[in-house]
Amino acid sequence: MENQIISLPVVALRGLTIMPGMVVHFDISRDASIEAVEESMNHGDQKIFLITQKSTETETPGVDDVYRVGTCATIKQVIKLPNKIFRVLVAGETRGILQEMQEETPFLRAKVEMVDDSDYVIPEAMNEPAMERGLKEMFVEYAAKGAKMSKESVGKITNVKGLAKLIEEISANIPLFYQDLQEILNEIDVLKRYEVLAFKLVNEVQIMGIKDEIQAKVKERVDKHQREYILREQLALIREELGDDSTMTDAEEFEAKTKKLKASKEVKERLLKEIKRFKSALNSPSEIGVTRTYIETLLEMPWNKECRDNNDITFAKEVLDADHYGLEKVKERILEFLAVRALTKKGESPILCLVGPPGTGKTSIAKSLAKALKKPYVRISLGGVRDEAEIRGHRKTYVGAMPGRIANAVKTAGVKNPLMLLDEIDKVSTDYKGDTFSALLEVLDSEQNNRFRDHYLELPLDLSEVLFITTANSLQTIPRPLLDRMEVIEVSSYTENEKLHIATEHLIPKQLEKHGLTDNQLSISKNAIWKIARNYTKEAGVRQLERKIGDICRKAAREILESNKKKIAVTEKNIEKYLGKEKFTYQMANACDEVGIVRGLAWTSVGGDTLQIEVNVMPGSGELMLTGQLGDVMKESAQAGISYIRSVSDEQKIAEDFFKTHDIHVHIPEGAVPKDGPSAGITMATAMLSAIINKKVRADLAMTGEITLRGRVLPIGGLKEKLLAAKSAGIKMVLIPKDNVRDVEELSDEITKGLEIVPVEHMKEVLERALV
């Protein structure tokens, strides 16, 4: 059956789509709409074409402002309301397609194609009953999920027969947005209309399911908070009835502490803000825990609380001297700081870096300094720290967040001006979590650390009055910018005399007390201590020495109990009984002068040592062999030495073809020990020349210095340790670079006594002194 085309008055609807089969009323106020309704009412059939505007804002719609598909309806009733408003009741009948607009004034009139799908037949392949049942099930589920529809309406619709009729009935009765209804209305083909409606129903069911789920969760949470609130109120009432004085809430306690807190206005404002948040978060246990911890941390920090400095220099000197023997530079620097502080009543706290071998008392002197200055002492071990958050803290949004080690140490000290020891600063490592050294730059910069920001505290912390002492075994691993911020004081190896003083004044009394002995029960002679230091330990510090004294104390304690002895005296002669055979022997100076053997001096992490360099010359093809596990720098020194010898071969009367017809082998004994550095340059050159020209070298002479191709002698490091090693080996004369004379002047007479120290600046001077 062909669709009929008729001319009808048109009403453009705003925000409303009317479906076929729908009975609905709407209000109109526009003149064009009122005229169209009146025109329709003047005709006997009272037909009107209802079409939806694309935009609700358009006042005078034309053909381009409305959708193409609308509904042909019959006007059932018109009621006139105040303010020129008409209420129109219509019954939607069939779809209509707008063909063309015939009139636009005084009202809209259009040619409309009436769509009649009453005789539409579903193809057999589509299985109409299955489609009907599926659509009905979707509709029932939609109605059950909370659509505002009565059971009678649902039952009436589910009894409808025919897919096209069912689609129209459902479309007319479900409360969808007008845009969704327009989508269904636009579909002329029944099967496509079915697809659109089915999609809309499924989508609405899912939305309602999510909505129900959210509402259930909200209800559960509200009920839980309500229950907590009621219980808390009941608890407060019970306490009140019992006359319990502890009714002051945590928030009130925090507010009282904030008023008493010695802190800046910025800190107090932040605390009050957090307390306010704490009160409002009473129903959220997770948030309340985080806020409580943060407030407690801020209240525990010593923002403006400081200890009074001790300005008594005499007392400080007495304490430092009583606790440590030696370490003069460190003591001197602290006493200078105290003197400045006493005169100015202020003065910046120094940032000191104590560098030296293990066991030389770097960590213990810091404790002694705190005691001398009467400051609280806190120690932070930085060995192995590789996470920047260890220094700056974690942001408080993280679970288990806490302040960094610096802020925590200040909190532990309880004052803003403690003595803080950053131990093993050279052992700090770096990984993907951040550069720990860079985080320390701000901490150890006296210009910046007055407003140090910890990630957890989020408030500036004044570290400018903290006296920082850092310790390190080596400066090699510390970056230059960080090293530049610290005042480096070298703590060098102890001499044997210093070790004797330390043992008698500190170590022996400490070990006797530790083992329950007295001076009357055990005595250790001075010579025995010398022997322990020389032959049972090999170190720069005194840790091994203390262990050996501890060994003697244990054995003596057992002997006293087993043999009922009243007193045990340990001397040089009977020390083997307590410590066994000697573990270290010093290679003493050779008894007689030899060709090609020269004594060099070396620096090691446990002090100085002597190296005997041996050279042999053999017939060959001019090869230079270097053995004894030498490093690249040391090998290059040997090459420089041989180049210098070849350059002075005429002066030394060496045959022209000597270097083509002979091999030179340089060996440094103790081949298992790696050796490196340029300071054996003049030693190797002297040994090689001695072997080449067959002249003996003085056995009681040792030397150290870097050599250049032209024979100049360059300065070296570690001179104190090298001279101690030379003295221990029985050396009489030591040749040193002339530029190192200033280092010798700083050494005590105890080290240089008995040594003839000769400064040299060229190989000629070395050869004059060394060759016999």
mmCIF file of C-alpha atoms in Angstrom, residues 166-477:
data_model
loop_
_atom_site.group_PDB
_atom_site.id
_atom_site.type_symbol
_atom_site.label_atom_id
_atom_site.label_comp_id
_atom_site.label_asym_id
_atom_site.label_seq_id
_atom_site.Cartn_x
_atom_site.Cartn_y
_atom_site.Cartn_z
ATOM 1 C CA LEU A 166 5.046 -3.904 20.221
ATOM 2 C CA ILE A 167 7.843 -1.491 19.210
ATOM 3 C CA GLU A 168 5.356 1.408 18.976
ATOM 4 C CA GLU A 169 3.782 0.571 22.354
ATOM 5 C CA ILE A 170 7.126 0.312 24.189
ATOM 6 C CA SER A 171 8.457 3.493 22.512
ATOM 7 C CA ALA A 172 5.312 5.381 23.540
ATOM 8 C CA ASN A 173 5.491 4.266 27.186
ATOM 9 C CA ILE A 174 9.164 4.395 28.245
ATOM 10 C CA PRO A 175 10.546 7.621 29.809
ATOM 11 C CA LEU A 176 13.512 8.307 27.521
ATOM 12 C CA PHE A 177 15.099 11.656 26.629
ATOM 13 C CA TYR A 178 13.482 13.317 23.622
ATOM 14 C CA GLN A 179 16.702 12.857 21.559
ATOM 15 C CA ASP A 180 16.564 9.074 22.173
ATOM 16 C CA LEU A 181 12.853 8.955 21.201
ATOM 17 C CA GLN A 182 13.625 10.976 18.045
ATOM 18 C CA GLU A 183 16.251 8.366 17.070
ATOM 19 C CA ILE A 184 13.563 5.640 17.282
ATOM 20 C CA LEU A 185 11.057 7.838 15.432
ATOM 21 C CA ASN A 186 13.553 8.530 12.618
ATOM 22 C CA GLU A 187 13.760 4.816 11.719
ATOM 23 C CA ILE A 188 11.123 4.130 9.010
ATOM 24 C CA ASP A 189 12.226 0.496 8.643
ATOM 25 C CA VAL A 190 10.731 -1.700 11.413
ATOM 26 C CA LEU A 191 13.803 -3.949 11.778
ATOM 27 C CA LYS A 192 16.154 -0.964 12.202
ATOM 28 C CA ARG A 193 13.638 0.537 14.668
ATOM 29 C CA TYR A 194 13.806 -2.754 16.588
ATOM 30 C CA GLU A 195 17.630 -2.593 16.765
ATOM 31 C CA VAL A 196 17.656 1.032 18.005
ATOM 32 C CA LEU A 197 14.995 0.341 20.683
ATOM 33 C CA ALA A 198 16.726 -2.860 21.872
ATOM 34 C CA PHE A 199 20.084 -0.984 22.205
ATOM 35 C CA LYS A 200 18.410 1.832 24.159
ATOM 36 C CA LEU A 201 16.746 -0.646 26.554
ATOM 37 C CA VAL A 202 19.978 -2.587 27.218
ATOM 38 C CA ASN A 203 21.907 0.671 27.743
ATOM 39 C CA GLU A 204 19.301 2.014 30.194
ATOM 40 C CA VAL A 205 19.349 -1.295 32.141
ATOM 41 C CA GLN A 206 23.153 -1.087 32.510
ATOM 42 C CA ILE A 207 23.014 2.568 33.627
ATOM 43 C CA MET A 208 20.340 1.722 36.218
ATOM 44 C CA GLY A 209 22.467 -1.216 37.466
ATOM 45 C CA ILE A 210 25.519 1.021 38.000
ATOM 46 C CA LYS A 211 23.338 3.659 39.658
ATOM 47 C CA ASP A 212 21.870 1.060 42.064
ATOM 48 C CA GLU A 213 25.353 -0.243 42.897
ATOM 49 C CA ILE A 214 26.666 3.259 43.689
ATOM 50 C CA GLN A 215 23.598 4.066 45.783
ATOM 51 C CA ALA A 216 24.048 0.827 47.763
ATOM 52 C CA LYS A 217 27.716 1.672 48.499
ATOM 53 C CA VAL A 218 26.891 5.241 49.531
ATOM 54 C CA LYS A 219 24.094 3.994 51.787
ATOM 55 C CA GLU A 220 26.425 1.444 53.413
ATOM 56 C CA ARG A 221 29.063 4.130 54.073
ATOM 57 C CA VAL A 222 26.543 6.615 55.422
ATOM 58 C CA ASP A 223 25.081 3.938 57.733
ATOM 59 C CA LYS A 224 28.580 3.052 59.001
ATOM 60 C CA HIS A 225 29.465 6.722 59.701
ATOM 61 C CA GLN A 226 26.078 7.260 61.333
ATOM 62 C CA ARG A 227 26.700 4.254 63.602
ATOM 63 C CA GLU A 228 30.183 5.519 64.514
ATOM 64 C CA TYR A 229 28.808 8.987 65.255
ATOM 65 C CA ILE A 230 26.066 7.598 67.552
ATOM 66 C CA LEU A 231 28.554 5.332 69.381
ATOM 67 C CA ARG A 232 31.006 8.219 69.809
ATOM 68 C CA GLU A 233 28.255 10.445 71.222
ATOM 69 C CA GLN A 234 27.184 7.668 73.602
ATOM 70 C CA LEU A 235 30.800 7.167 74.723
ATOM 71 C CA ALA A 236 31.173 10.910 75.425
ATOM 72 C CA LEU A 237 27.937 10.850 77.445
ATOM 73 C CA ILE A 238 29.047 7.787 79.453
ATOM 74 C CA ARG A 239 32.372 9.486 80.268
ATOM 75 C CA GLU A 240 30.507 12.588 81.344
ATOM 76 C CA GLU A 241 28.178 10.561 83.594
ATOM 77 C CA LEU A 242 31.159 8.773 85.181
ATOM 78 C CA GLY A 243 32.851 12.116 85.871
ATOM 79 C CA ASP A 244 35.872 11.090 83.810
ATOM 80 C CA ASP A 245 38.297 14.040 83.406
ATOM 81 C CA SER A 246 39.774 12.702 80.153
ATOM 82 C CA THR A 247 36.880 13.998 78.053
ATOM 83 C CA MET A 248 39.175 16.471 76.323
ATOM 84 C CA THR A 249 39.252 15.348 72.721
ATOM 85 C CA ASP A 250 42.431 14.832 70.704
ATOM 86 C CA ALA A 251 41.648 17.931 68.647
ATOM 87 C CA GLU A 252 41.380 20.093 71.774
ATOM 88 C CA GLU A 253 44.639 18.612 73.084
ATOM 89 C CA PHE A 254 46.367 19.428 69.777
ATOM 90 C CA GLU A 255 45.031 23.000 69.904
ATOM 91 C CA ALA A 256 46.328 23.441 73.464
ATOM 92 C CA LYS A 257 49.781 22.136 72.465
ATOM 93 C CA THR A 258 49.831 24.434 69.410
ATOM 94 C CA LYS A 259 49.281 27.483 71.642
ATOM 95 C CA LYS A 260 52.235 26.456 73.847
ATOM 96 C CA LEU A 261 54.496 25.537 70.897
ATOM 97 C CA LYS A 262 57.566 27.714 70.294
ATOM 98 C CA ALA A 263 57.251 28.163 66.538
ATOM 99 C CA SER A 264 56.792 30.729 63.787
ATOM 100 C CA LYS A 265 53.387 32.062 62.731
ATOM 101 C CA GLU A 266 53.615 29.998 59.502
ATOM 102 C CA VAL A 267 53.982 26.737 61.457
ATOM 103 C CA LYS A 268 51.125 27.557 63.852
ATOM 104 C CA GLU A 269 48.782 28.497 60.994
ATOM 105 C CA ARG A 270 49.551 25.209 59.267
ATOM 106 C CA LEU A 271 48.916 23.280 62.494
ATOM 107 C CA LEU A 272 45.535 24.961 63.089
ATOM 108 C CA LYS A 273 44.553 24.244 59.478
ATOM 109 C CA GLU A 274 45.468 20.549 59.904
ATOM 110 C CA ILE A 275 43.585 20.355 63.257
ATOM 111 C CA LYS A 276 40.505 21.753 61.499
ATOM 112 C CA ARG A 277 40.865 19.059 58.832
ATOM 113 C CA PHE A 278 41.351 16.468 61.600
ATOM 114 C CA LYS A 279 37.999 17.479 63.159
ATOM 115 C CA SER A 280 36.149 17.284 59.847
ATOM 116 C CA ALA A 281 37.685 13.878 59.052
ATOM 117 C CA LEU A 282 36.414 12.186 62.235
ATOM 118 C CA ASN A 283 34.257 9.829 60.163
ATOM 119 C CA SER A 284 37.098 8.726 57.870
ATOM 120 C CA PRO A 285 39.491 6.398 59.774
ATOM 121 C CA SER A 286 42.126 6.256 56.996
ATOM 122 C CA GLU A 287 42.388 10.043 56.626
ATOM 123 C CA ILE A 288 42.233 10.682 60.368
ATOM 124 C CA GLY A 289 45.248 8.376 60.931
ATOM 125 C CA VAL A 290 47.399 10.228 58.368
ATOM 126 C CA THR A 291 46.379 13.665 59.709
ATOM 127 C CA ARG A 292 46.953 12.649 63.354
ATOM 128 C CA THR A 293 50.496 11.392 62.609
ATOM 129 C CA TYR A 294 51.299 14.589 60.687
ATOM 130 C CA ILE A 295 50.024 16.879 63.494
ATOM 131 C CA GLU A 296 51.923 14.878 66.153
ATOM 132 C CA THR A 297 55.142 15.109 64.085
ATOM 133 C CA LEU A 298 54.785 18.890 63.658
ATOM 134 C CA LEU A 299 54.150 19.302 67.409
ATOM 135 C CA GLU A 300 57.247 17.225 68.279
ATOM 136 C CA MET A 301 59.590 19.259 66.048
ATOM 137 C CA PRO A 302 61.783 21.799 67.958
ATOM 138 C CA TRP A 303 60.978 24.751 65.652
ATOM 139 C CA ASN A 304 62.321 27.588 67.835
ATOM 140 C CA LYS A 305 63.527 25.558 70.818
ATOM 141 C CA GLU A 306 67.287 25.686 71.321
ATOM 142 C CA CYS A 307 69.826 24.686 73.946
ATOM 143 C CA ARG A 308 72.160 27.236 75.496
ATOM 144 C CA ASP A 309 75.657 27.054 74.062
ATOM 145 C CA ASN A 310 78.609 26.459 76.350
ATOM 146 C CA ASN A 311 81.074 29.311 75.895
ATOM 147 C CA ASP A 312 83.591 28.009 78.468
ATOM 148 C CA ILE A 313 86.668 27.335 76.319
ATOM 149 C CA THR A 314 88.712 25.949 79.246
ATOM 150 C CA PHE A 315 86.060 23.331 80.012
ATOM 151 C CA ALA A 316 85.764 22.393 76.317
ATOM 152 C CA LYS A 317 89.564 21.992 76.005
ATOM 153 C CA GLU A 318 89.706 19.803 79.119
ATOM 154 C CA VAL A 319 86.936 17.517 77.817
ATOM 155 C CA LEU A 320 88.527 17.171 74.357
ATOM 156 C CA ASP A 321 91.986 16.444 75.773
ATOM 157 C CA ALA A 322 90.600 13.957 78.318
ATOM 158 C CA ASP A 323 88.697 11.961 75.670
ATOM 159 C CA HIS A 324 91.198 11.983 72.775
ATOM 160 C CA TYR A 325 94.960 12.074 72.415
ATOM 161 C CA GLY A 326 96.191 13.956 69.327
ATOM 162 C CA LEU A 327 93.679 15.214 66.677
ATOM 163 C CA GLU A 328 95.007 18.720 67.290
ATOM 164 C CA LYS A 329 93.534 20.315 64.124
ATOM 165 C CA VAL A 330 89.977 19.217 64.969
ATOM 166 C CA LYS A 331 90.242 20.427 68.558
ATOM 167 C CA GLU A 332 91.778 23.726 67.437
ATOM 168 C CA ARG A 333 88.930 24.392 64.928
ATOM 169 C CA ILE A 334 86.208 23.754 67.545
ATOM 170 C CA LEU A 335 87.881 25.997 70.123
ATOM 171 C CA GLU A 336 88.138 28.766 67.467
ATOM 172 C CA PHE A 337 84.389 28.381 66.771
ATOM 173 C CA LEU A 338 83.678 28.663 70.503
ATOM 174 C CA ALA A 339 85.834 31.776 70.806
ATOM 175 C CA VAL A 340 83.987 33.502 67.914
ATOM 176 C CA ARG A 341 80.597 32.458 69.352
ATOM 177 C CA ALA A 342 81.588 33.871 72.776
ATOM 178 C CA LEU A 343 82.608 37.241 71.281
ATOM 179 C CA THR A 344 79.746 37.718 68.763
ATOM 180 C CA LYS A 345 77.016 35.836 70.679
ATOM 181 C CA LYS A 346 76.252 34.262 67.304
ATOM 182 C CA GLY A 347 78.549 33.121 64.507
ATOM 183 C CA GLU A 348 77.826 30.475 61.875
ATOM 184 C CA SER A 349 78.142 26.858 62.905
ATOM 185 C CA PRO A 350 80.967 25.247 60.930
ATOM 186 C CA ILE A 351 80.362 22.278 58.627
ATOM 187 C CA LEU A 352 83.415 20.067 59.196
ATOM 188 C CA CYS A 353 84.451 16.987 57.221
ATOM 189 C CA LEU A 354 86.912 14.690 59.029
ATOM 190 C CA VAL A 355 88.815 12.559 56.511
ATOM 191 C CA GLY A 356 91.159 9.774 57.445
ATOM 192 C CA PRO A 357 91.795 6.035 57.614
ATOM 193 C CA PRO A 358 89.495 3.726 59.641
ATOM 194 C CA GLY A 359 89.982 3.566 63.408
ATOM 195 C CA THR A 360 91.520 7.029 63.843
ATOM 196 C CA GLY A 361 88.710 8.331 66.107
ATOM 197 C CA LYS A 362 86.672 10.430 63.640
ATOM 198 C CA THR A 363 83.290 9.240 64.928
ATOM 199 C CA SER A 364 84.230 9.266 68.610
ATOM 200 C CA ILE A 365 85.653 12.821 68.448
ATOM 201 C CA ALA A 366 82.207 14.051 67.303
ATOM 202 C CA LYS A 367 80.637 12.580 70.448
ATOM 203 C CA SER A 368 83.350 14.230 72.512
ATOM 204 C CA LEU A 369 82.710 17.581 70.785
ATOM 205 C CA ALA A 370 79.011 17.400 71.717
ATOM 206 C CA LYS A 371 80.014 16.754 75.320
ATOM 207 C CA ALA A 372 82.471 19.679 75.283
ATOM 208 C CA LEU A 373 79.889 22.049 73.779
ATOM 209 C CA LYS A 374 77.092 20.676 76.017
ATOM 210 C CA LYS A 375 74.938 20.055 72.931
ATOM 211 C CA PRO A 376 72.599 17.085 72.234
ATOM 212 C CA TYR A 377 74.356 14.581 69.952
ATOM 213 C CA VAL A 378 72.634 12.804 67.040
ATOM 214 C CA ARG A 379 74.308 10.433 64.595
ATOM 215 C CA ILE A 380 73.099 9.564 61.097
ATOM 216 C CA SER A 381 74.889 6.712 59.318
ATOM 217 C CA LEU A 382 74.870 7.414 55.576
ATOM 218 C CA GLY A 383 76.649 4.187 54.577
ATOM 219 C CA GLY A 384 74.666 2.533 51.776
ATOM 220 C CA VAL A 385 71.899 5.180 51.702
ATOM 221 C CA ARG A 386 70.786 5.400 48.072
ATOM 222 C CA ASP A 387 67.297 6.906 48.167
ATOM 223 C CA GLU A 388 66.846 10.702 48.102
ATOM 224 C CA ALA A 389 63.712 10.281 50.279
ATOM 225 C CA GLU A 390 65.972 9.067 53.130
ATOM 226 C CA ILE A 391 67.289 12.659 53.345
ATOM 227 C CA ARG A 392 64.231 14.702 52.318
ATOM 228 C CA GLY A 393 61.450 12.384 53.534
ATOM 229 C CA HIS A 394 58.394 11.005 51.705
ATOM 230 C CA ARG A 395 55.388 13.111 50.754
ATOM 231 C CA LYS A 396 52.660 12.504 53.313
ATOM 232 C CA THR A 397 50.199 11.234 50.675
ATOM 233 C CA TYR A 398 52.139 7.933 50.569
ATOM 234 C CA VAL A 399 51.187 5.066 52.875
ATOM 235 C CA GLY A 400 53.655 4.885 55.780
ATOM 236 C CA ALA A 401 55.220 8.268 54.893
ATOM 237 C CA MET A 402 57.664 9.717 57.412
ATOM 238 C CA PRO A 403 60.126 12.618 57.682
ATOM 239 C CA GLY A 404 63.646 12.209 56.274
ATOM 240 C CA ARG A 405 66.637 11.312 58.447
ATOM 241 C CA ILE A 406 67.707 14.954 58.884
ATOM 242 C CA ALA A 407 64.303 16.148 60.178
ATOM 243 C CA ASN A 408 63.985 12.992 62.305
ATOM 244 C CA ALA A 409 67.413 13.595 63.889
ATOM 245 C CA VAL A 410 66.457 17.197 64.774
ATOM 246 C CA LYS A 411 63.208 15.842 66.300
ATOM 247 C CA THR A 412 65.171 13.231 68.298
ATOM 248 C CA ALA A 413 67.618 15.894 69.553
ATOM 249 C CA GLY A 414 64.692 18.022 70.781
ATOM 250 C CA VAL A 415 66.470 21.302 69.950
ATOM 251 C CA LYS A 416 67.149 23.171 66.698
ATOM 252 C CA ASN A 417 70.921 23.479 67.347
ATOM 253 C CA PRO A 418 72.286 19.972 68.108
ATOM 254 C CA LEU A 419 75.586 18.489 66.963
ATOM 255 C CA MET A 420 74.726 16.219 64.034
ATOM 256 C CA LEU A 421 77.208 13.608 62.861
ATOM 257 C CA LEU A 422 76.762 12.448 59.243
ATOM 258 C CA ASP A 423 78.859 9.283 59.412
ATOM 259 C CA GLU A 424 80.484 7.668 56.338
ATOM 260 C CA ILE A 425 79.403 10.380 53.877
ATOM 261 C CA ASP A 426 81.716 8.885 51.235
ATOM 262 C CA LYS A 427 79.736 5.589 51.282
ATOM 263 C CA VAL A 428 76.498 7.198 50.002
ATOM 264 C CA SER A 429 75.325 5.578 46.761
ATOM 265 C CA THR A 430 72.995 6.694 43.969
ATOM 266 C CA ASP A 431 70.313 4.831 42.008
ATOM 267 C CA TYR A 432 67.163 5.407 39.924
ATOM 268 C CA LYS A 433 65.278 6.724 42.997
ATOM 269 C CA GLY A 434 67.341 9.932 43.028
ATOM 270 C CA ASP A 435 70.783 11.321 43.770
ATOM 271 C CA THR A 436 71.381 11.306 47.537
ATOM 272 C CA PHE A 437 74.508 13.488 47.248
ATOM 273 C CA SER A 438 72.466 16.205 45.501
ATOM 274 C CA ALA A 439 69.893 16.106 48.327
ATOM 275 C CA LEU A 440 72.753 16.691 50.805
ATOM 276 C CA LEU A 441 73.847 19.844 48.931
ATOM 277 C CA GLU A 442 71.014 21.876 50.470
ATOM 278 C CA VAL A 443 71.537 20.379 53.943
ATOM 279 C CA LEU A 444 75.252 21.226 54.052
ATOM 280 C CA ASP A 445 75.040 24.710 52.501
ATOM 281 C CA SER A 446 75.076 27.362 55.226
ATOM 282 C CA GLU A 447 73.504 29.875 52.786
ATOM 283 C CA GLN A 448 70.474 27.668 52.014
ATOM 284 C CA ASN A 449 69.864 25.388 54.979
ATOM 285 C CA ASN A 450 68.037 27.999 57.055
ATOM 286 C CA ARG A 451 64.910 27.057 55.035
ATOM 287 C CA PHE A 452 65.423 23.342 54.393
ATOM 288 C CA ARG A 453 62.207 21.744 53.100
ATOM 289 C CA ASP A 454 61.437 18.200 54.110
ATOM 290 C CA HIS A 455 58.873 16.573 51.764
ATOM 291 C CA TYR A 456 56.860 15.236 54.700
ATOM 292 C CA LEU A 457 56.838 18.366 56.877
ATOM 293 C CA GLU A 458 56.168 20.718 53.915
ATOM 294 C CA LEU A 459 57.399 23.589 56.107
ATOM 295 C CA PRO A 460 60.835 25.282 56.100
ATOM 296 C CA LEU A 461 63.135 23.833 58.783
ATOM 297 C CA ASP A 462 66.060 25.948 60.036
ATOM 298 C CA LEU A 463 69.286 23.899 59.987
ATOM 299 C CA SER A 464 71.622 26.916 60.041
ATOM 300 C CA GLU A 465 72.347 26.474 63.765
ATOM 301 C CA VAL A 466 73.036 22.741 63.568
ATOM 302 C CA LEU A 467 76.743 21.950 63.987
ATOM 303 C CA PHE A 468 77.365 19.407 61.206
ATOM 304 C CA ILE A 469 80.323 17.021 61.463
ATOM 305 C CA THR A 470 80.784 14.577 58.575
ATOM 306 C CA THR A 471 83.270 11.700 58.405
ATOM 307 C CA ALA A 472 84.835 9.952 55.413
ATOM 308 C CA ASN A 473 87.655 7.531 54.686
ATOM 309 C CA SER A 474 88.280 9.018 51.243
ATOM 310 C CA LEU A 475 87.365 12.181 49.316
ATOM 311 C CA GLN A 476 87.452 10.406 45.946
ATOM 312 C CA THR A 477 83.750 9.436 45.901
#
